[in-house]
mmCIF file of C-alpha atoms in Angstrom:
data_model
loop_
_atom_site.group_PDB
_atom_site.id
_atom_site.type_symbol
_atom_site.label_atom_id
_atom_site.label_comp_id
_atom_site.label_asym_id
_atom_site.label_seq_id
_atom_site.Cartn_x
_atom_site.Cartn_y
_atom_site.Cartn_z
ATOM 1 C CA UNK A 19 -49.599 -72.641 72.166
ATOM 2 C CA UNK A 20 -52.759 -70.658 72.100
ATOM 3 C CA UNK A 21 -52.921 -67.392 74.015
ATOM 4 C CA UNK A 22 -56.131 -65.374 74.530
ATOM 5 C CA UNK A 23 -56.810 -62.113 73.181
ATOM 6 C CA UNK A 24 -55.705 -59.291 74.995
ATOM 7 C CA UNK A 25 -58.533 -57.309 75.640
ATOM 8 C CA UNK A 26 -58.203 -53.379 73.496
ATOM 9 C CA UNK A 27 -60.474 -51.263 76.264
ATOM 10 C CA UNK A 28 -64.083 -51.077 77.315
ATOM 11 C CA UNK A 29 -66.579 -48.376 77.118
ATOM 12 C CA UNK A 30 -66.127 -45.162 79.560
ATOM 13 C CA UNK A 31 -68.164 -45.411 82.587
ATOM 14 C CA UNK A 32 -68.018 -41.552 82.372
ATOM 15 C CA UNK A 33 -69.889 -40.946 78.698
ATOM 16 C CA UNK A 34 -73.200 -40.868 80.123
ATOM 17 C CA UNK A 35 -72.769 -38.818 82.985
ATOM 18 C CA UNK A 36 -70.918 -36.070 79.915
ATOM 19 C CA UNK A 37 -73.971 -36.495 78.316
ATOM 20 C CA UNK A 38 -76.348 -35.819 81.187
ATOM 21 C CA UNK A 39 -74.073 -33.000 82.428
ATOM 22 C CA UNK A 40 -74.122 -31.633 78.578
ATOM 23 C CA UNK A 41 -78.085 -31.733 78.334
ATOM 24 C CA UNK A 42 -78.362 -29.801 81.886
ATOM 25 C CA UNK A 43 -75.834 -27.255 80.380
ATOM 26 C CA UNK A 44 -77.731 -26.809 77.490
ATOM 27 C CA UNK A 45 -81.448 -26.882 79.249
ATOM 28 C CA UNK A 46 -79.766 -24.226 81.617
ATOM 29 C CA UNK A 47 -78.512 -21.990 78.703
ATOM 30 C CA UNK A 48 -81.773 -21.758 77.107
ATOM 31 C CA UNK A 49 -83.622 -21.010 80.537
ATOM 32 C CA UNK A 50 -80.910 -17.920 81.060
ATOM 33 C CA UNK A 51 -81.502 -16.464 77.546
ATOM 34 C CA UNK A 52 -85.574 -16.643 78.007
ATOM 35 C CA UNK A 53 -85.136 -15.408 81.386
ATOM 36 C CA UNK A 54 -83.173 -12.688 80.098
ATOM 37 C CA UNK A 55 -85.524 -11.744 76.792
ATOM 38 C CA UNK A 56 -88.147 -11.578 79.552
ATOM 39 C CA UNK A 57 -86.712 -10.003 82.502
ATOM 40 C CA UNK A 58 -88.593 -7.118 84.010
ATOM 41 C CA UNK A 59 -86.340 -4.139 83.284
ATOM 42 C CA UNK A 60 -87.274 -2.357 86.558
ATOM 43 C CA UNK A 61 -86.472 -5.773 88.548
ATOM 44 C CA UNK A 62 -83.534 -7.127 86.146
ATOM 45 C CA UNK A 63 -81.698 -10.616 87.071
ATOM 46 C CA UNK A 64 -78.654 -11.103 89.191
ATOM 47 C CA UNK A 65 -75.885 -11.398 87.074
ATOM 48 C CA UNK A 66 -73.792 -12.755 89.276
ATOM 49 C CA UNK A 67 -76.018 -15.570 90.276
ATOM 50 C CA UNK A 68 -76.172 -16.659 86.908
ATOM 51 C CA UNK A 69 -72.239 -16.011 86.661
ATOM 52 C CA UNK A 70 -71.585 -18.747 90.027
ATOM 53 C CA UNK A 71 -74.008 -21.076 88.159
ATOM 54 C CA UNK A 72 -71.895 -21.016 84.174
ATOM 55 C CA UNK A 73 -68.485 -21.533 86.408
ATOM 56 C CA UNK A 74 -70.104 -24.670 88.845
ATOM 57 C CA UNK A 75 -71.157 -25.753 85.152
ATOM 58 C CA UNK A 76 -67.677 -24.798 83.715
ATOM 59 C CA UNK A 77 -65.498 -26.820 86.837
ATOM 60 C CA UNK A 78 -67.826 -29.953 86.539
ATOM 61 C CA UNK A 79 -67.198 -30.210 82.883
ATOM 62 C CA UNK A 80 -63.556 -29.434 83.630
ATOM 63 C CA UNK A 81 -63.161 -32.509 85.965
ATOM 64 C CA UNK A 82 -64.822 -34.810 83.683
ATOM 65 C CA UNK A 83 -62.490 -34.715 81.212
ATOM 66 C CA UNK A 84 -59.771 -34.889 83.798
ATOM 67 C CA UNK A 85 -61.211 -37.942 85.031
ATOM 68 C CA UNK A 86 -61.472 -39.253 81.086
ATOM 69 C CA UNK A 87 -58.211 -38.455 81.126
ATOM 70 C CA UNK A 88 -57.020 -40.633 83.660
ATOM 71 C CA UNK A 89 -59.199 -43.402 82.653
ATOM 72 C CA UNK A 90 -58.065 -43.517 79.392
ATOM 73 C CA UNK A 91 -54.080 -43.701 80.911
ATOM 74 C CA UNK A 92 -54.743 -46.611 83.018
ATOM 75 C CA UNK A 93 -56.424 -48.543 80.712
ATOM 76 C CA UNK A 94 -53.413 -48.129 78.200
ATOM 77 C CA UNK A 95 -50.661 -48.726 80.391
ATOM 78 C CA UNK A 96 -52.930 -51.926 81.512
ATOM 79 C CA UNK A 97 -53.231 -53.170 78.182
ATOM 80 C CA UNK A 98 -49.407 -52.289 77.448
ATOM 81 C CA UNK A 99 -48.761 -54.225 80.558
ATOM 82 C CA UNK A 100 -50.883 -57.609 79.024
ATOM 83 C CA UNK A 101 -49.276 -57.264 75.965
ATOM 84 C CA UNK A 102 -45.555 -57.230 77.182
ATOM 85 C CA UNK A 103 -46.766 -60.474 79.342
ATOM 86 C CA UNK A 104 -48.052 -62.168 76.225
ATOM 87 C CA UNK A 105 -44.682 -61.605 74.847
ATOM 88 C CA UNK A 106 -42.690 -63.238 77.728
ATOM 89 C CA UNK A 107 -44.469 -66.797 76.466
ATOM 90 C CA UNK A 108 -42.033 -69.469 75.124
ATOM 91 C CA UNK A 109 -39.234 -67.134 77.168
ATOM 92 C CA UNK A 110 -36.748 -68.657 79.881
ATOM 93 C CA UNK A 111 -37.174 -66.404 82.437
ATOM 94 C CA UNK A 112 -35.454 -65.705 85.981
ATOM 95 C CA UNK A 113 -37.623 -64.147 88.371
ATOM 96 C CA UNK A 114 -38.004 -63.502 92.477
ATOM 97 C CA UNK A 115 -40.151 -65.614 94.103
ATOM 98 C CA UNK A 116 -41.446 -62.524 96.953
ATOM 99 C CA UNK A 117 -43.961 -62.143 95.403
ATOM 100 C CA UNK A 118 -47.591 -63.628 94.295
ATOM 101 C CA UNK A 119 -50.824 -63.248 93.524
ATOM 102 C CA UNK A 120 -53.400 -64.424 95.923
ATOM 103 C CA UNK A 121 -56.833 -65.349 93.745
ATOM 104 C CA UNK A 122 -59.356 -66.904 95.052
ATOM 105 C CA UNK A 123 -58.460 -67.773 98.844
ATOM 106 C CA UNK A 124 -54.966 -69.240 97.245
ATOM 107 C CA UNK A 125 -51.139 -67.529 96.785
ATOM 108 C CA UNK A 126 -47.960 -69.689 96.678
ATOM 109 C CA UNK A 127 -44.455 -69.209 96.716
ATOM 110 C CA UNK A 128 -41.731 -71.534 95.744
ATOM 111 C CA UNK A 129 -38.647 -71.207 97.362
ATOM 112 C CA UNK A 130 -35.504 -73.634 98.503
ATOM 113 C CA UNK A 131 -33.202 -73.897 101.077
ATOM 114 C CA UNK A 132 -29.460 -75.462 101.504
ATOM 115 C CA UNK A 133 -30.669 -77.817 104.568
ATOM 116 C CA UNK A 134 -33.087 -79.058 106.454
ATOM 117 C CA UNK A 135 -34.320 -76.314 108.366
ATOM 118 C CA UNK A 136 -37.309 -74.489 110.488
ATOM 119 C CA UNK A 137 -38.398 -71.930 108.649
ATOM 120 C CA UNK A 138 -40.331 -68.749 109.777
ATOM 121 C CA UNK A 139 -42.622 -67.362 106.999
ATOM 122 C CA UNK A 140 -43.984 -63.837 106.905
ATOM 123 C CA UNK A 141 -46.380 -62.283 104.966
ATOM 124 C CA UNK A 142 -47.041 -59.158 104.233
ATOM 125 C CA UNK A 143 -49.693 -56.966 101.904
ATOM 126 C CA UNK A 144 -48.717 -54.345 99.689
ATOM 127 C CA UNK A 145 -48.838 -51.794 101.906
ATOM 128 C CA UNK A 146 -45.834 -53.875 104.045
ATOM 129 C CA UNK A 147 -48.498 -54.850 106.746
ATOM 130 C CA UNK A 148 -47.859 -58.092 108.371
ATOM 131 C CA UNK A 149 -50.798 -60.368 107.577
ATOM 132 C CA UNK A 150 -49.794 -63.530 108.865
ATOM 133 C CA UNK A 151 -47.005 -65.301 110.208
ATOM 134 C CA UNK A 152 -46.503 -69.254 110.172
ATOM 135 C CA UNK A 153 -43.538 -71.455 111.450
ATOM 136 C CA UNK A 154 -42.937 -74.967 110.118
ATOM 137 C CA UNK A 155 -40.171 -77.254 108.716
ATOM 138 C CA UNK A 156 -38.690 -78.313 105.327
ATOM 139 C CA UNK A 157 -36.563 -80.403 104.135
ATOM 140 C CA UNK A 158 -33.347 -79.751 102.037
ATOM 141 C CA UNK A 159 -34.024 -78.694 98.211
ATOM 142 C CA UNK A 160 -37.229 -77.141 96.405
ATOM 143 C CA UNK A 161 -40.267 -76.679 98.978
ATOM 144 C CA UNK A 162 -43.711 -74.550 97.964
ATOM 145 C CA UNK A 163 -45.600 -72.608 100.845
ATOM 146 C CA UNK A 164 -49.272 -71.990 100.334
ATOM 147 C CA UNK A 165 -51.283 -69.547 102.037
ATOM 148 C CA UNK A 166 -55.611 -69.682 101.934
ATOM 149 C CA UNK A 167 -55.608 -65.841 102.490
ATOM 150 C CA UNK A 168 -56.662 -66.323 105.938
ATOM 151 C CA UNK A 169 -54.569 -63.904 108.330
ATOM 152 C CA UNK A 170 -53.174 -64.334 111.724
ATOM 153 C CA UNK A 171 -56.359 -62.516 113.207
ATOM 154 C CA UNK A 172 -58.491 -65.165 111.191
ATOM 155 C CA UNK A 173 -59.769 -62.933 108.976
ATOM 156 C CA UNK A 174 -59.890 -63.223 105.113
ATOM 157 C CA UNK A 175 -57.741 -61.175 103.198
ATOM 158 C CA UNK A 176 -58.568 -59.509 99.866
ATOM 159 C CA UNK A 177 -56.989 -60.858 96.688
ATOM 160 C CA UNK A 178 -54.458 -58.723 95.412
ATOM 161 C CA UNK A 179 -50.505 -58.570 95.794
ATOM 162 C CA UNK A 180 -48.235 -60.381 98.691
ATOM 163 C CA UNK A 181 -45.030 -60.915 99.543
ATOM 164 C CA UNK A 182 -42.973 -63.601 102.010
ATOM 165 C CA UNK A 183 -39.997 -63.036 103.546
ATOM 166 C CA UNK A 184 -38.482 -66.779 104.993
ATOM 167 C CA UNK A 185 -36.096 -66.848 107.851
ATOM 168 C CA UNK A 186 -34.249 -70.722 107.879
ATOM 169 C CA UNK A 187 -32.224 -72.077 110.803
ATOM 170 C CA UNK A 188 -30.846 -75.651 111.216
ATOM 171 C CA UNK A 189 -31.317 -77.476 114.338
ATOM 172 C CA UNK A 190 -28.126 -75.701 115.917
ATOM 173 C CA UNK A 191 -29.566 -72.311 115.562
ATOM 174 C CA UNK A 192 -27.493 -71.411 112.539
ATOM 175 C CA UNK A 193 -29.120 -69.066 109.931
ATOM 176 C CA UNK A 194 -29.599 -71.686 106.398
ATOM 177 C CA UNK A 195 -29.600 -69.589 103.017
ATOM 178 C CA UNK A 196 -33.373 -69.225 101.464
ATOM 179 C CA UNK A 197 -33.271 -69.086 97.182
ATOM 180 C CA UNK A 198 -36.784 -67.825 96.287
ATOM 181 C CA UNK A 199 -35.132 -66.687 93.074
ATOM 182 C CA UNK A 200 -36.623 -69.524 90.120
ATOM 183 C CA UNK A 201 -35.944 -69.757 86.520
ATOM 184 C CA UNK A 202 -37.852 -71.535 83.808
ATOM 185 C CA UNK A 203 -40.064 -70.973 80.692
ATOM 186 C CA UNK A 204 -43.075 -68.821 80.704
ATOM 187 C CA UNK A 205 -45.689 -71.577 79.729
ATOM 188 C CA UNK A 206 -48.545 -68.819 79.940
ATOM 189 C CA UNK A 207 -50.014 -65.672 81.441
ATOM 190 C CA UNK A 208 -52.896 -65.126 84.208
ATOM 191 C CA UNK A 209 -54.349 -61.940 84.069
ATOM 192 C CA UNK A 210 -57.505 -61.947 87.189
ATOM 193 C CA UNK A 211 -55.107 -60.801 89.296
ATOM 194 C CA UNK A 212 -54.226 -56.940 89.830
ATOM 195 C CA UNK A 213 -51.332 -57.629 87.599
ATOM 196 C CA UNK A 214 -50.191 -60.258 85.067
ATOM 197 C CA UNK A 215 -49.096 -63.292 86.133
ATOM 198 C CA UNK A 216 -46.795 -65.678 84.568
ATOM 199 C CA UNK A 217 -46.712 -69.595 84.254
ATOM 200 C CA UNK A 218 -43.620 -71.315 85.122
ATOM 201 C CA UNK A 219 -43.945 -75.072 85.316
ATOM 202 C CA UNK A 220 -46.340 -74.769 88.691
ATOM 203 C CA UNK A 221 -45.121 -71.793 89.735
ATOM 204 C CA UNK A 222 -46.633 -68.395 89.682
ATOM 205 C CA UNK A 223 -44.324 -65.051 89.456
ATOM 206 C CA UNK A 224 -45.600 -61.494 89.223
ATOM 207 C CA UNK A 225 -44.910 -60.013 86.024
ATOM 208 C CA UNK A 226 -42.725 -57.038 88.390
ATOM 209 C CA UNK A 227 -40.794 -59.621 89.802
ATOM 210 C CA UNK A 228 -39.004 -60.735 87.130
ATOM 211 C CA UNK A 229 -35.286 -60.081 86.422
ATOM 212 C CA UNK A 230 -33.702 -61.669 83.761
ATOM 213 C CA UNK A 231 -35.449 -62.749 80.251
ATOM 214 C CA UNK A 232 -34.015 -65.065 77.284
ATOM 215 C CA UNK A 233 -34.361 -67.495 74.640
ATOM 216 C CA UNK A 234 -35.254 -70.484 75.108
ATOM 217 C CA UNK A 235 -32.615 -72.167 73.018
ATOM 218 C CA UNK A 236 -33.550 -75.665 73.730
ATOM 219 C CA UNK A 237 -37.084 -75.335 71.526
#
């Protein structure tokens, strides 16, 4: 099975804006030593004008590098991330079904209950806001909710990260027991969403949500 190409990093968004902040240093060095060949030694220059300016200079170059920092960080743990996903292909894998992605107007979850049963399904963004709230029924076994991103105030909700919590009850009232636990084999990896994805049959799991990984012995 062919997998894409993880990809190794992209330019820094940051290296021209160093460079302009370098040249202005630079320009602003030479004007202080002219300045300072031809200051008027009855009137000389305030020193410690020029002194605020070289430590404004000093802090912006300071934070630049921070932020270089930083960028560089996320972009390796994101490509360490891809790379341990790429490696779960082929894999039998046993992951909870809280969470998904939603991409493009579209997250689903798979889950499966003892009995028939009306089912109460929550969902909630990553900050644990309720989002939107739908009742319905299913029958015993395997069922798949899917959610268009629209929320309970009609709104459209961002892609990103969700989760579903399911409450089940039979027709006397009785609590039923909800599995959104699955297991299968990775069959590939999505990675448009704000973290990789994984393939199983026609579900989707969050690469964080899974909890057990093996062979697959049968291939």
């Amino acid at each position: 099975m062919a997998v894409s190409a993880v990809s190794a990093g992209s330019t820094s968004a940051l290296s021209g804006t160093r460079q302009s902040i370098a040249q202005n240093f630079d320009t602003f060095l030479s004007l202080l030593t002219t300045q300072l060949k031809h200051q008027n030694p009855l009137d000389p220059l305030d020193t410690n004008q020029f002194t605020q300016q070289l430590v404004q200079f000093t802090g912006v170059e300071q934070q630049l590098k921070t932020n270089e920092f930083l960028e560089a960080m996320m972009l390796s743990t994101q490509n360490a991330n891809n790379s341990e996903a790429v490696g779960y292909v082929g894999k039998v894998v046993t992951a909870s079904g809280a969470k998904s992605e939603l991409i493009d107007g579209e997250a689903v979850w798979h889950f499966g209950v003892d009995k028939a049963a009306n089912i109460t399904a929550t969902v909630r963004d990553a900050d644990g806001n309720t989002v939107f709230v739908k009742q319905g029924n299913v029958e015993q076994g395997e069922s798949v909710f899917k959610w268009d991103g629209i929320g309970s105030d009609g709104r459209q909700k961002p892609d990103g990260s969700y989760s579903i919590s399911i409450e089940a009850r039979d027709g006397d009232g009785r609590f039923v027991n909800v599995a959104t636990e699955m297991t299968g084999e990775v069959t590939g990896v999505d990675f448009t969403g704000s973290e990789p994805v994984l393939l199983i049959g026609g579900a989707r799991v969050n690469l964080s949500s899974v909890l057990t990984v093996r062979k697959n012995t049968e291939s």
